[in-house]
Amino acid sequence: MSHLTDEARAPYRRATADLDGPNSLEAIVAANPSRRSLLVNGLFGLSVLPALAACNTDGDPVVTVPPTPTPTPTPTPTPPSFAVNFTSVAANRNDTVTVPAGYTVDVLLKAGDSVETGTPYSGSFPASPAVAEKWAGGNHDGMEYFAFPGVDANNRGLLALNFEYPDFNILMAGNYDPATASADQKAIALSAVGIGVVEISKGSDGKWSVQAGSTYNRRYTGNSAYRAGGPAAGLLSGSIKGMLNNCASGRTPWDTYLTCEETTDNYLDPTKPANDYGWVVEIDPLRELAAPTKRTAMGRFSHENVAFMANADRRVAFYMGDDSTPGCIYKFIPDRAYSATNRAANTDLLDYGTLYVARFNGDGTGEWRALVVGQNGLTAGASDPGNVSQSTTPPAPTIVNFNNQADVLINCQSAARVAGGTVMDRPEWITVAPDNKAVFVTLTNNSGRRVTDPANPRVTNRHGHILKFREEGDSPLATKFSWEIFLLAGDPAWASGGSNLTGNINGDTFSSPDGIRIDPQGRLWVQTDHSVPGTSGASGVSIEDTVGQNAMFYLDQATKQSKRFLVGPVGCEITGLAYTPDLRTFFVNIQHPTGNWPVSGQQPRSSTIVVRRTDNQPVGN
C-alpha cells in the first residue's frame, strides 16, 4: 500500500476505533441504564433518530443501532482483449487505404504540411528553401512514439518520423539532377529528408492532430548541422552537413530516437564527403541531452532500422540490418549498462562498445564475430572476398587496410565480409520479442542471387523471406545463437515461373516483406515493399495481379497464418509502425503514392495515417 493511501485513510480509521470507547453510545447506556429515557427524548439537546428507540416488554426503551451497510464492491474493470479477430481485407488495387470493417483511417501528416510554424504546401512549389525547411519532408518511413513525463501517452505524445526521400512533385518542376541543380534547388531537396518531431494529441472525437506551434515541433534536415561521436569521429567533418535517406528507425531504452541513414554518400549533394553519411543518428525528441549525433561505433553501411534487446541488469544490444544486395546483419553492445533513472548518464553510451556481424552456419547455429581491429582478420592487408552471392564466378578479392578501429567502422561492409559474416538477401527491419526469446529479420528480396546458402536458400529470390533467431540464454550479450527460416514469401499462382516463387505462407500471401514489428502484446506485424509494378517471375502475371498493392499483415507466430490488415493506395509502399501504449491507436506511413491520394484532386503525397477501431478497442480485435 502506498504511504499516501495509508495517510489518507488514517482519520477514518481513528473515527471507527472510537465507536467502542468510553464515550460511545453503548458505554453510556451500560454505565447508567436510566439514561435510556434521555436517549429517547434527546442526547445533550440533540434529537435522536426514531430508529434508535423501541420498547421492551416492561416499557423501558431499548436502544438499537442500525447495522453498518455493506459497501457495494467496486466492479473490476474487464481487461481489453488483444486477440486478433479482425476479418482479413481482400487484396485490391484501389486508390485508398483499405482496412477491416469496424476501423477508421485519418490522415495525420502529409508531405508539405507544416512541422515548424510557417506556410504549408498549398498547391505551389516552395518560394524558398527557408519555406521548405519547415515542412514535413517526403517518403515518410520509420517512426517512434514517445510519451511526455506525467502525461497520459494514450492521449498525447511526441511522434518522431523519418523522411527518406523528397516528394519532388510538390517541390520543383522536372527531374532533380544534382550535377546541374542550383544552390536553392539542392537546399530544397535536402530540406525534404531527415526527420520531423511533432507533438500530437487526441481530441474529444477520438481523432488525432498535430499541435501547431508546439515548442517540441522540430525539423532535422539534410541542411542541418550534426556532430559525430565514437572511434571514427575524427575522420568525419567537424560539423557535418545533413543526414539523408533516413529509412527505418528505432529507439533506446532511455527514450532517444535512432534514425538510420540508408546511404553511404550524399547523392543529393555529391560535393560532401562520403564518410559523413551511412550512420545511425541519435536525437533526443525532448532536446534535453546531446545535440543530434552520428554514432560511428555502430558502423557505416546502408542502415535500415535499429531494434534493441535489454536484460534485467540494463545491459543492451542493438540489432541492425544492411539493406544492400547483399548485406549483413549486425549488433552493437555498449561497454556499460544504461541508467534507468538518469537519462544524461547515457549521453555517450553509444560511442563505446563492440560491433559484431552475424554468421549463419548450415546446422542452424550462428555466431557473432567481433568487428574489432586485430581480430577476425581485420588487419592491414586484409583480403575482402567481395560480393560472393551474385555470381557463380567469385569476384577477385580486394586488399583492404584496417590500421585502426576507425578504418573498420568506416569500411564496415568490407570488414564484415573479411570477418566471415553471412551476406544476406537485403536484411531490412529487425524486431525483438518482448520476452527476448526471438528476433525476426525481413530479407526483402534479391533477384540477383546466384549462389545460395542455408540462410538464403533461393536463387533469383524475387519475393524474399523472414528469418528468426534466438540468442543463447536469451541474452543480449550472447555471442552464439540458433536460427531458422520462419517464412518464405511468394504465391502458388506463380509456380509456372519456378518453385522459388511460391513460398510457404499459410493464409494471405505477399511478396517482399520489409517493415516488421512485434508489439508489446507479442503480436507480429509485417509490411511489404514489392516493386510497382512488380514482376512476379511467372510469365504475364504481375505481383499486383495476385496479391494486390503493398499491404500490412498480421502473422501468427505459432501457426504462421497470415491475415491482411491494411492495403495501401496506388503506387505506395507501406512502412513505419508506431502505437500508443494501450494499442488503441496505430500510426502507419504511406510512402510515395502515385494516384489521387490522400486529397482528391491534389498532388499525391506521402503521409502518416492513424488507424483506430470505431469502438475504441485495441487494434487487432
Coordinates of C-alpha atoms in Angstrom, one line a residue:
M1 CA 0.0 0.0 0.0
S2 CA 1.2 3.5 -0.8
H3 CA 2.1 5.7 2.2
L4 CA -0.2 8.3 0.6
T5 CA -3.1 5.9 0.7
D6 CA -2.3 5.0 4.3
E7 CA -2.1 8.6 5.3
A8 CA -5.4 9.4 3.5
R9 CA -7.2 6.6 5.4
A10 CA -5.8 7.4 8.8
P11 CA -8.6 9.8 10.0
Y12 CA -11.3 7.4 9.1
R13 CA -9.6 4.5 10.9
R14 CA -9.4 6.7 14.1
A15 CA -13.1 7.5 13.9
T16 CA -14.1 3.9 13.6
A17 CA -11.9 2.8 16.5
D18 CA -13.6 5.4 18.9
L19 CA -17.0 3.7 18.4
D20 CA -16.5 1.3 21.3
G21 CA -14.6 3.7 23.5
P22 CA -15.7 5.2 26.9
N23 CA -17.8 7.9 25.2
S24 CA -19.6 5.5 22.9
L25 CA -23.4 5.1 22.9
E26 CA -23.1 1.6 24.2
A27 CA -20.8 2.6 27.1
I28 CA -23.1 5.5 28.2
V29 CA -26.1 3.2 28.4
A30 CA -24.2 0.3 30.2
A31 CA -23.0 2.7 32.9
N32 CA -26.4 4.3 33.6
P33 CA -29.5 2.5 32.3
S34 CA -31.7 5.4 33.4
R35 CA -30.2 7.4 30.6
R36 CA -32.2 5.3 28.2
S37 CA -35.0 7.8 28.5
L38 CA -32.7 10.6 27.9
L39 CA -31.6 8.9 24.7
V40 CA -35.2 8.5 23.6
N41 CA -36.0 12.2 24.1
G42 CA -32.7 13.6 23.0
L43 CA -29.0 13.4 23.8
F44 CA -27.4 16.6 25.2
G45 CA -30.1 18.6 23.4
L46 CA -29.7 16.8 20.1
S47 CA -32.6 14.8 18.7
V48 CA -32.1 11.2 18.1
L49 CA -33.4 9.4 15.1
P50 CA -36.5 7.3 15.8
A51 CA -34.7 4.2 14.6
L52 CA -32.6 4.3 17.7
A53 CA -35.6 3.8 20.2
A54 CA -38.0 1.0 20.8
C55 CA -39.8 -0.5 23.9
N56 CA -39.2 -3.8 25.6
T57 CA -41.8 -5.8 27.5
D58 CA -41.5 -3.7 30.7
G59 CA -42.0 -0.5 28.8
D60 CA -38.4 0.7 29.1
P61 CA -36.9 2.0 25.9
V62 CA -34.3 -0.2 24.2
V63 CA -31.5 1.4 22.2
T64 CA -30.8 -0.2 18.8
V65 CA -28.1 0.8 16.4
P66 CA -28.7 0.4 12.7
P67 CA -26.3 -2.0 11.1
T68 CA -23.4 -0.6 9.0
P69 CA -24.4 -1.0 5.4
T70 CA -22.3 -3.4 3.4
P71 CA -20.4 -1.3 0.8
T72 CA -21.1 -2.0 -2.8
P73 CA -17.9 -3.6 -4.2
T74 CA -16.2 -1.6 -7.0
P75 CA -16.5 -3.7 -10.1
T76 CA -13.2 -5.0 -11.5
P77 CA -12.8 -3.5 -15.0
T78 CA -12.8 -6.0 -17.8
P79 CA -9.3 -6.1 -19.3
P80 CA -9.2 -5.3 -23.0
S81 CA -8.7 -8.2 -25.4
F82 CA -5.7 -8.2 -27.6
A83 CA -6.8 -11.2 -29.5
V84 CA -6.5 -10.9 -33.3
N85 CA -10.1 -11.3 -34.6
F86 CA -10.3 -8.9 -37.5
T87 CA -11.5 -10.2 -40.8
S88 CA -8.8 -10.1 -43.5
V89 CA -9.3 -7.4 -46.2
A90 CA -9.1 -8.6 -49.8
A91 CA -6.2 -7.9 -52.0
N92 CA -7.1 -4.9 -54.2
R93 CA -5.8 -2.1 -56.4
N94 CA -8.0 0.6 -55.1
D95 CA -6.7 4.1 -54.7
T96 CA -7.4 4.4 -51.0
V97 CA -6.3 2.8 -47.7
T98 CA -8.4 -0.3 -47.1
V99 CA -8.9 -1.5 -43.5
P100 CA -11.2 -4.1 -42.0
A101 CA -14.8 -3.4 -41.1
G102 CA -15.1 -1.5 -37.8
Y103 CA -11.9 0.5 -38.4
T104 CA -11.3 4.1 -39.4
V105 CA -8.4 5.8 -41.1
D106 CA -7.4 9.5 -40.7
V107 CA -4.5 11.4 -42.4
L108 CA -2.3 12.9 -39.7
L109 CA 0.7 14.5 -41.5
K110 CA 1.3 14.9 -45.2
A111 CA 4.5 15.9 -47.1
G112 CA 4.5 19.6 -47.2
D113 CA 2.4 20.2 -44.1
S114 CA 3.9 22.5 -41.5
V115 CA 6.1 21.0 -38.8
E116 CA 7.6 24.2 -37.6
T117 CA 5.5 27.4 -37.9
G118 CA 5.4 28.6 -41.5
T119 CA 3.5 28.4 -44.7
P120 CA 2.5 24.9 -45.7
Y121 CA 2.3 23.5 -49.2
S122 CA -1.0 24.6 -50.8
G123 CA -0.5 23.6 -54.5
S124 CA 2.5 25.7 -55.3
F125 CA 6.2 24.9 -55.1
P126 CA 8.0 26.4 -52.1
A127 CA 9.0 30.0 -52.6
S128 CA 12.4 29.5 -51.0
P129 CA 14.5 26.8 -49.2
A130 CA 13.6 28.5 -45.9
V131 CA 9.9 27.8 -46.5
A132 CA 10.5 24.1 -47.4
E133 CA 12.8 23.7 -44.4
K134 CA 9.7 23.9 -42.1
W135 CA 7.6 21.4 -44.0
A136 CA 7.2 17.7 -43.3
G137 CA 9.6 16.0 -45.7
G138 CA 8.9 13.3 -48.1
N139 CA 8.6 9.5 -48.3
H140 CA 7.7 9.0 -44.6
D141 CA 9.3 5.9 -43.3
G142 CA 10.2 4.6 -39.8
M143 CA 8.9 6.3 -36.7
E144 CA 8.6 6.1 -32.9
Y145 CA 6.1 7.4 -30.4
F146 CA 7.3 9.0 -27.2
A147 CA 5.5 9.8 -24.0
F148 CA 5.7 13.1 -22.1
P149 CA 6.6 12.5 -18.4
G150 CA 3.5 12.6 -16.3
V151 CA 1.1 12.8 -19.3
D152 CA -1.3 10.0 -20.4
A153 CA 0.5 8.8 -23.5
N154 CA -2.7 7.3 -24.9
N155 CA -3.9 10.8 -25.5
R156 CA -0.8 13.0 -26.1
G157 CA 2.8 12.5 -27.0
L158 CA 5.6 13.1 -29.5
L159 CA 5.9 11.4 -32.8
A160 CA 9.4 11.3 -34.4
L161 CA 9.4 10.1 -38.0
N162 CA 11.8 9.7 -40.9
F163 CA 11.7 11.3 -44.3
E164 CA 13.6 9.0 -46.6
Y165 CA 13.4 10.9 -49.9
P166 CA 11.8 14.1 -51.3
D167 CA 8.4 14.1 -52.7
F168 CA 9.7 16.1 -55.7
N169 CA 6.3 16.5 -57.2
I170 CA 5.5 19.2 -54.6
L171 CA 9.0 20.7 -54.6
M172 CA 10.1 21.7 -58.1
A173 CA 9.3 21.2 -61.8
G174 CA 11.1 18.5 -63.8
N175 CA 13.6 15.9 -62.6
Y176 CA 16.2 16.7 -60.0
D177 CA 19.8 16.4 -61.2
P178 CA 22.5 17.2 -58.6
A179 CA 25.0 17.9 -61.3
T180 CA 23.1 20.8 -62.7
A181 CA 20.9 21.8 -59.7
S182 CA 21.2 25.3 -58.3
A183 CA 22.1 26.0 -54.7
D184 CA 18.5 26.7 -53.9
Q185 CA 17.3 23.5 -55.6
K186 CA 19.9 21.5 -53.6
A187 CA 18.7 23.1 -50.4
I188 CA 15.1 22.5 -51.2
A189 CA 15.8 18.8 -52.0
L190 CA 17.8 18.4 -48.8
S191 CA 15.0 20.0 -46.8
A192 CA 12.8 17.1 -47.6
V193 CA 14.9 14.4 -46.0
G194 CA 15.9 13.8 -42.3
I195 CA 13.3 13.6 -39.6
G196 CA 10.5 15.5 -38.0
V197 CA 9.3 15.6 -34.4
V198 CA 5.7 16.7 -33.8
E199 CA 3.5 16.9 -30.7
I200 CA 0.2 15.1 -31.4
S201 CA -2.9 14.7 -29.3
K202 CA -6.3 13.1 -29.4
G203 CA -9.4 15.2 -29.4
S204 CA -12.8 14.6 -27.8
D205 CA -13.9 13.0 -31.1
G206 CA -11.1 10.5 -30.9
K207 CA -9.2 12.0 -33.8
W208 CA -5.5 12.8 -33.6
S209 CA -3.9 16.0 -34.8
V210 CA -0.6 17.8 -34.8
Q211 CA -0.4 20.6 -32.3
A212 CA 0.6 23.6 -34.3
G213 CA 3.1 25.9 -32.7
S214 CA 4.3 23.3 -30.1
T215 CA 7.8 24.1 -28.8
Y216 CA 8.6 20.4 -29.4
N217 CA 7.8 20.5 -33.2
R218 CA 11.2 20.4 -34.9
R219 CA 12.7 19.6 -38.3
Y220 CA 16.2 18.0 -38.6
T221 CA 17.0 18.1 -42.3
G222 CA 19.7 17.5 -44.9
N223 CA 20.8 21.1 -44.4
S224 CA 21.1 20.9 -40.6
A225 CA 24.4 20.5 -38.7
Y226 CA 25.3 17.3 -36.9
R227 CA 28.2 16.2 -34.8
A228 CA 29.9 12.8 -34.7
G229 CA 30.8 10.6 -31.8
G230 CA 32.7 7.4 -31.4
P231 CA 36.0 6.0 -32.7
A232 CA 35.6 7.2 -36.3
A233 CA 34.5 10.8 -35.4
G234 CA 38.0 12.2 -36.1
L235 CA 37.8 11.1 -39.7
L236 CA 34.4 12.9 -40.3
S237 CA 33.8 16.6 -40.8
G238 CA 33.9 18.7 -37.7
S239 CA 30.4 19.9 -38.5
I240 CA 28.5 17.5 -40.8
K241 CA 26.0 19.0 -43.2
G242 CA 22.8 17.0 -43.1
M243 CA 21.6 13.4 -42.9
L244 CA 19.6 11.7 -45.6
N245 CA 18.0 8.6 -46.8
N246 CA 16.5 8.3 -43.4
C247 CA 14.9 4.9 -43.8
A248 CA 13.7 2.9 -40.8
S249 CA 14.4 3.8 -37.2
G250 CA 14.5 2.7 -33.6
R251 CA 14.8 3.9 -30.0
T252 CA 16.9 3.5 -26.9
P253 CA 15.7 2.3 -23.5
W254 CA 16.4 5.9 -22.3
D255 CA 13.9 7.2 -24.9
T256 CA 16.1 8.8 -27.6
Y257 CA 15.3 8.4 -31.3
L258 CA 17.6 6.4 -33.6
T259 CA 17.3 7.4 -37.2
C260 CA 19.2 5.4 -39.8
E261 CA 21.0 6.6 -42.9
E262 CA 20.4 4.1 -45.7
T263 CA 23.2 5.6 -47.9
T264 CA 26.9 5.8 -47.6
D265 CA 27.2 9.0 -49.7
N266 CA 25.2 12.3 -50.2
Y267 CA 23.7 11.6 -53.6
L268 CA 21.6 14.8 -53.3
D269 CA 24.8 16.9 -52.9
P270 CA 27.8 14.8 -54.0
T271 CA 30.2 17.5 -53.1
K272 CA 30.0 16.5 -49.5
P273 CA 32.5 13.9 -48.0
A274 CA 31.1 10.4 -48.4
N275 CA 32.4 9.3 -44.9
D276 CA 29.9 11.8 -43.3
Y277 CA 27.0 9.5 -44.3
G278 CA 25.8 6.0 -43.6
W279 CA 25.4 6.2 -39.8
V280 CA 22.9 5.8 -37.0
V281 CA 22.0 9.3 -35.7
E282 CA 20.8 9.7 -32.1
I283 CA 18.3 12.5 -31.5
D284 CA 16.5 13.4 -28.2
P285 CA 12.9 14.4 -29.1
L286 CA 12.8 16.3 -25.7
R287 CA 16.0 18.1 -26.6
E288 CA 17.4 17.5 -23.1
L289 CA 20.5 15.6 -24.0
A290 CA 23.3 16.0 -26.6
A291 CA 22.8 17.6 -30.0
P292 CA 22.0 15.2 -32.8
T293 CA 25.0 12.9 -33.1
K294 CA 26.1 10.4 -35.7
R295 CA 27.2 7.4 -33.6
T296 CA 30.2 5.9 -35.5
A297 CA 30.8 3.0 -33.1
M298 CA 27.6 1.4 -34.7
G299 CA 29.2 1.1 -38.1
R300 CA 28.8 2.7 -41.5
F301 CA 26.6 0.9 -44.0
S302 CA 23.2 1.2 -45.6
H303 CA 21.3 1.2 -42.3
E304 CA 17.7 0.0 -42.3
N305 CA 16.5 0.1 -38.7
V306 CA 17.6 -0.5 -35.1
A307 CA 15.9 -2.8 -32.6
F308 CA 17.2 -3.3 -29.0
M309 CA 17.2 -6.2 -26.5
A310 CA 17.8 -5.5 -22.9
N311 CA 18.2 -7.7 -19.8
A312 CA 17.5 -7.2 -16.1
D313 CA 21.0 -5.8 -15.5
R314 CA 20.3 -3.0 -18.0
R315 CA 22.8 -4.3 -20.5
V316 CA 21.5 -3.8 -24.0
A317 CA 22.3 -4.9 -27.6
F318 CA 21.2 -3.0 -30.7
Y319 CA 20.4 -5.0 -33.9
M320 CA 20.8 -3.6 -37.4
G321 CA 20.5 -4.7 -41.0
D322 CA 22.4 -3.5 -44.0
D323 CA 19.9 -3.0 -46.8
S324 CA 22.3 -3.8 -49.6
T325 CA 22.2 -6.5 -52.2
P326 CA 23.5 -8.4 -50.3
G327 CA 24.2 -7.0 -46.9
C328 CA 25.0 -8.4 -43.4
I329 CA 23.2 -8.4 -40.0
Y330 CA 24.9 -6.6 -37.1
K331 CA 24.6 -6.0 -33.4
F332 CA 26.3 -3.4 -31.2
I333 CA 26.8 -3.9 -27.4
P334 CA 27.7 -0.8 -25.4
D335 CA 30.5 -1.3 -22.9
R336 CA 28.4 -0.5 -19.8
A337 CA 24.8 -0.7 -18.6
Y338 CA 22.5 2.1 -19.2
S339 CA 20.9 4.2 -16.4
A340 CA 17.2 3.9 -16.0
T341 CA 17.0 6.9 -13.7
N342 CA 19.4 9.4 -15.2
R343 CA 19.0 10.0 -18.9
A344 CA 22.0 12.3 -19.0
A345 CA 24.3 9.4 -17.9
N346 CA 23.5 7.7 -21.2
T347 CA 24.6 10.6 -23.4
D348 CA 27.7 8.9 -24.8
L349 CA 26.7 5.3 -24.2
L350 CA 26.6 4.5 -28.0
D351 CA 30.1 5.8 -28.5
Y352 CA 31.8 2.9 -26.6
G353 CA 31.2 -0.7 -27.3
T354 CA 31.7 -3.7 -29.6
L355 CA 30.2 -4.1 -33.1
Y356 CA 29.5 -7.7 -34.3
V357 CA 28.5 -9.3 -37.6
A358 CA 26.3 -12.4 -37.8
R359 CA 27.5 -15.7 -39.3
F360 CA 24.8 -18.2 -40.0
N361 CA 26.0 -21.8 -40.1
G362 CA 24.4 -24.6 -42.0
D363 CA 23.4 -26.6 -38.9
G364 CA 21.1 -23.9 -37.5
T365 CA 23.6 -22.4 -35.2
G366 CA 25.2 -19.0 -35.5
E367 CA 27.8 -16.8 -34.0
W368 CA 28.5 -13.1 -33.6
R369 CA 32.0 -12.2 -34.8
A370 CA 33.6 -9.1 -33.4
L371 CA 34.5 -6.3 -35.8
V372 CA 37.5 -5.1 -33.8
V373 CA 40.8 -4.2 -35.4
G374 CA 43.3 -7.0 -35.0
Q375 CA 40.6 -9.7 -34.6
N376 CA 38.9 -12.0 -37.2
G377 CA 41.3 -11.0 -39.9
L378 CA 40.9 -7.2 -39.6
T379 CA 44.4 -6.2 -40.1
A380 CA 46.5 -4.3 -42.6
G381 CA 46.5 -6.1 -46.0
A382 CA 43.2 -8.0 -45.3
S383 CA 41.6 -9.7 -48.2
D384 CA 37.9 -8.8 -48.8
P385 CA 36.2 -11.7 -50.7
G386 CA 33.6 -9.2 -52.1
N387 CA 30.1 -9.9 -53.2
V388 CA 30.2 -13.7 -53.4
S389 CA 26.4 -14.3 -53.8
Q390 CA 25.6 -12.6 -57.0
S391 CA 27.6 -14.7 -59.4
T392 CA 28.7 -18.3 -59.8
T393 CA 32.1 -16.9 -60.7
P394 CA 33.6 -15.5 -57.5
P395 CA 34.8 -11.9 -57.8
A396 CA 38.5 -11.1 -57.4
P397 CA 39.3 -10.3 -53.8
T398 CA 40.4 -6.8 -52.9
I399 CA 43.0 -5.7 -50.4
V400 CA 41.8 -3.5 -47.5
N401 CA 43.9 -2.0 -44.8
F402 CA 42.4 -2.0 -41.4
N403 CA 45.0 0.0 -39.5
N404 CA 42.8 1.1 -36.6
Q405 CA 39.2 0.8 -35.4
A406 CA 38.1 3.9 -37.4
D407 CA 39.1 2.0 -40.6
V408 CA 37.0 -0.9 -39.5
L409 CA 33.9 1.2 -38.8
I410 CA 34.1 3.4 -42.0
N411 CA 34.7 0.3 -44.2
C412 CA 32.2 -1.8 -42.2
Q413 CA 30.7 -3.7 -45.1
S414 CA 34.1 -4.9 -46.2
A415 CA 35.1 -5.6 -42.6
A416 CA 32.0 -7.8 -42.1
R417 CA 32.9 -9.9 -45.2
V418 CA 36.5 -10.3 -44.1
A419 CA 35.4 -11.4 -40.6
G420 CA 33.2 -14.1 -42.2
G421 CA 29.8 -12.5 -41.8
T422 CA 27.0 -14.1 -43.9
V423 CA 25.8 -11.9 -46.8
M424 CA 22.0 -11.9 -46.7
D425 CA 19.2 -11.0 -49.2
R426 CA 18.7 -7.3 -48.3
P427 CA 18.2 -7.5 -44.5
E428 CA 15.8 -4.7 -43.7
W429 CA 13.8 -4.4 -40.5
I430 CA 14.6 -6.3 -37.3
T431 CA 12.3 -6.7 -34.3
V432 CA 12.8 -8.3 -30.9
A433 CA 10.1 -10.2 -29.0
P434 CA 9.1 -8.7 -25.6
D435 CA 10.4 -11.8 -23.8
N436 CA 13.8 -11.8 -25.7
K437 CA 13.1 -15.3 -27.0
A438 CA 13.0 -14.4 -30.7
V439 CA 14.5 -11.9 -33.1
F440 CA 12.9 -11.6 -36.6
V441 CA 14.6 -10.2 -39.7
T442 CA 12.9 -9.4 -43.0
L443 CA 15.0 -10.3 -46.0
T444 CA 13.1 -8.3 -48.6
N445 CA 14.4 -9.9 -51.8
N446 CA 17.5 -10.4 -54.0
S447 CA 16.6 -11.3 -57.6
G448 CA 20.3 -11.2 -58.5
R449 CA 21.3 -14.0 -56.1
R450 CA 23.1 -16.9 -57.9
V451 CA 24.8 -18.7 -55.1
T452 CA 22.7 -20.0 -52.2
D453 CA 23.4 -20.8 -48.6
P454 CA 21.2 -22.3 -45.8
A455 CA 20.0 -18.9 -44.6
N456 CA 19.4 -17.6 -48.1
P457 CA 18.1 -20.7 -49.9
R458 CA 16.7 -19.3 -53.1
V459 CA 18.4 -18.2 -56.3
T460 CA 16.6 -15.3 -58.0
N461 CA 14.9 -14.5 -54.7
R462 CA 12.2 -12.2 -56.0
H463 CA 9.9 -12.3 -53.1
G464 CA 12.1 -12.6 -50.0
H465 CA 11.8 -14.4 -46.7
I466 CA 11.7 -13.9 -42.9
L467 CA 14.4 -15.3 -40.7
K468 CA 14.1 -16.0 -36.9
F469 CA 16.9 -16.4 -34.5
R470 CA 17.2 -16.8 -30.7
E471 CA 20.2 -15.6 -28.7
E472 CA 21.9 -18.2 -26.4
G473 CA 20.4 -17.8 -23.0
D474 CA 18.0 -15.1 -24.4
S475 CA 20.8 -12.7 -23.6
P476 CA 21.7 -9.5 -25.4
L477 CA 25.4 -10.3 -24.5
A478 CA 25.4 -13.7 -26.2
T479 CA 28.0 -14.5 -28.9
K480 CA 26.1 -17.5 -30.2
F481 CA 22.5 -18.1 -31.4
S482 CA 20.2 -20.6 -33.1
W483 CA 18.2 -19.8 -36.2
E484 CA 15.6 -20.9 -38.6
I485 CA 13.8 -19.7 -41.7
F486 CA 10.4 -18.6 -40.4
L487 CA 8.7 -18.0 -43.7
L488 CA 9.3 -17.9 -47.5
A489 CA 7.3 -15.3 -49.3
G490 CA 5.6 -15.9 -52.6
D491 CA 2.3 -17.3 -54.0
P492 CA 1.4 -20.6 -55.6
A493 CA -0.1 -18.8 -58.6
W494 CA 3.5 -18.1 -59.7
A495 CA 4.5 -21.7 -59.8
S496 CA 4.9 -21.6 -63.5
G497 CA 7.9 -19.4 -63.0
G498 CA 9.6 -21.9 -60.7
S499 CA 9.3 -23.3 -57.3
N500 CA 11.4 -20.5 -55.8
L501 CA 8.5 -18.2 -56.4
T502 CA 5.7 -20.0 -54.5
G503 CA 6.6 -19.6 -50.8
N504 CA 5.0 -21.4 -47.9
I505 CA 2.7 -18.7 -46.4
N506 CA -0.4 -20.0 -44.6
G507 CA -3.2 -17.6 -45.4
D508 CA -2.9 -14.3 -47.3
T509 CA 0.2 -14.3 -49.4
F510 CA 2.6 -11.5 -50.1
S511 CA 5.9 -10.5 -51.7
S512 CA 8.9 -8.6 -50.3
P513 CA 8.5 -8.3 -46.5
D514 CA 10.1 -5.1 -45.3
G515 CA 8.7 -3.5 -42.2
I516 CA 8.3 -5.9 -39.2
R517 CA 7.4 -5.2 -35.6
I518 CA 6.3 -7.2 -32.6
D519 CA 4.1 -5.0 -30.5
P520 CA 4.1 -5.1 -26.6
Q521 CA 1.5 -7.9 -26.6
G522 CA 3.8 -10.1 -28.7
R523 CA 1.8 -9.7 -31.9
L524 CA 3.8 -9.8 -35.1
W525 CA 3.1 -7.3 -37.9
V526 CA 4.7 -7.2 -41.4
Q527 CA 4.6 -4.6 -44.1
T528 CA 5.5 -5.1 -47.7
D529 CA 7.5 -3.3 -50.4
H530 CA 7.3 -5.1 -53.7
S531 CA 8.1 -3.2 -56.8
V532 CA 5.4 -1.2 -58.5
P533 CA 4.6 -2.7 -61.0
G534 CA 6.0 -5.9 -59.6
T535 CA 7.5 -8.7 -61.7
S536 CA 6.2 -12.0 -60.2
G537 CA 8.5 -14.2 -62.2
A538 CA 5.6 -16.0 -63.8
S539 CA 5.0 -15.0 -67.4
G540 CA 2.4 -12.4 -67.9
V541 CA 1.5 -12.1 -64.3
S542 CA 2.4 -9.1 -62.2
I543 CA 2.7 -9.2 -58.4
E544 CA -0.3 -6.9 -58.1
D545 CA -2.4 -9.3 -60.3
T546 CA -2.2 -11.8 -57.5
V547 CA -1.5 -10.2 -54.1
G548 CA -2.7 -6.6 -54.9
Q549 CA -0.9 -3.5 -53.8
N550 CA 1.5 -3.3 -50.9
A551 CA -0.1 -4.1 -47.6
M552 CA 0.3 -4.7 -43.9
F553 CA -0.3 -8.2 -42.4
Y554 CA -0.6 -9.9 -39.0
L555 CA 1.4 -13.1 -38.7
D556 CA 0.6 -15.7 -36.1
Q557 CA 4.0 -16.9 -34.8
A558 CA 2.7 -20.4 -34.0
T559 CA 0.6 -21.3 -37.0
K560 CA 2.3 -18.8 -39.3
Q561 CA -1.1 -17.8 -40.6
S562 CA -1.1 -14.5 -42.4
K563 CA -4.0 -12.1 -42.3
R564 CA -4.1 -9.0 -44.5
F565 CA -4.9 -6.0 -42.2
L566 CA -4.4 -3.0 -44.5
V567 CA -3.9 -2.3 -48.2
G568 CA -2.3 0.9 -49.4
P569 CA -3.3 3.2 -52.3
V570 CA -1.9 3.1 -55.8
G571 CA 1.9 3.1 -56.2
C572 CA 2.8 3.2 -52.5
E573 CA 4.9 1.3 -50.0
I574 CA 3.6 0.5 -46.5
T575 CA 6.2 1.3 -43.9
G576 CA 6.6 2.5 -40.4
L577 CA 4.6 1.4 -37.4
A578 CA 4.1 3.1 -34.0
Y579 CA 1.4 2.9 -31.4
T580 CA 0.0 4.3 -28.2
P581 CA 0.7 2.2 -25.0
D582 CA -2.9 0.9 -25.0
L583 CA -2.6 -0.2 -28.6
R584 CA -5.9 1.5 -29.5
T585 CA -4.1 3.8 -31.9
F586 CA -1.7 2.7 -34.7
F587 CA 0.4 5.1 -36.8
V588 CA 1.4 3.8 -40.2
N589 CA 3.2 5.5 -43.1
I590 CA 2.1 5.5 -46.7
Q591 CA 5.2 6.2 -48.9
H592 CA 5.3 7.6 -52.4
P593 CA 1.6 7.1 -53.6
T594 CA 1.2 7.9 -57.3
G595 CA -2.6 8.1 -57.7
N596 CA -5.2 10.6 -56.3
W597 CA -4.4 10.1 -52.6
P598 CA -4.6 11.4 -49.9
V599 CA -6.5 14.5 -51.1
S600 CA -8.6 14.1 -54.2
G601 CA -7.6 16.5 -57.0
Q602 CA -4.3 17.4 -55.4
Q603 CA -0.8 16.0 -56.0
P604 CA -0.3 12.6 -54.3
R605 CA 1.8 13.0 -51.1
S606 CA 3.5 10.6 -48.7
S607 CA 1.6 10.7 -45.4
T608 CA 1.3 9.4 -41.9
I609 CA -2.1 7.9 -41.1
V610 CA -3.9 7.0 -37.9
V611 CA -5.7 3.6 -37.7
R612 CA -8.3 3.0 -34.9
R613 CA -11.3 0.8 -34.2
T614 CA -14.6 2.7 -34.1
D615 CA -15.5 1.0 -30.8
N616 CA -12.2 2.2 -29.1
Q617 CA -11.0 -1.4 -28.6
P618 CA -7.3 -2.3 -29.2
V619 CA -6.3 -2.6 -32.9
G620 CA -6.4 -6.2 -34.0
N621 CA -9.7 -7.2 -32.4

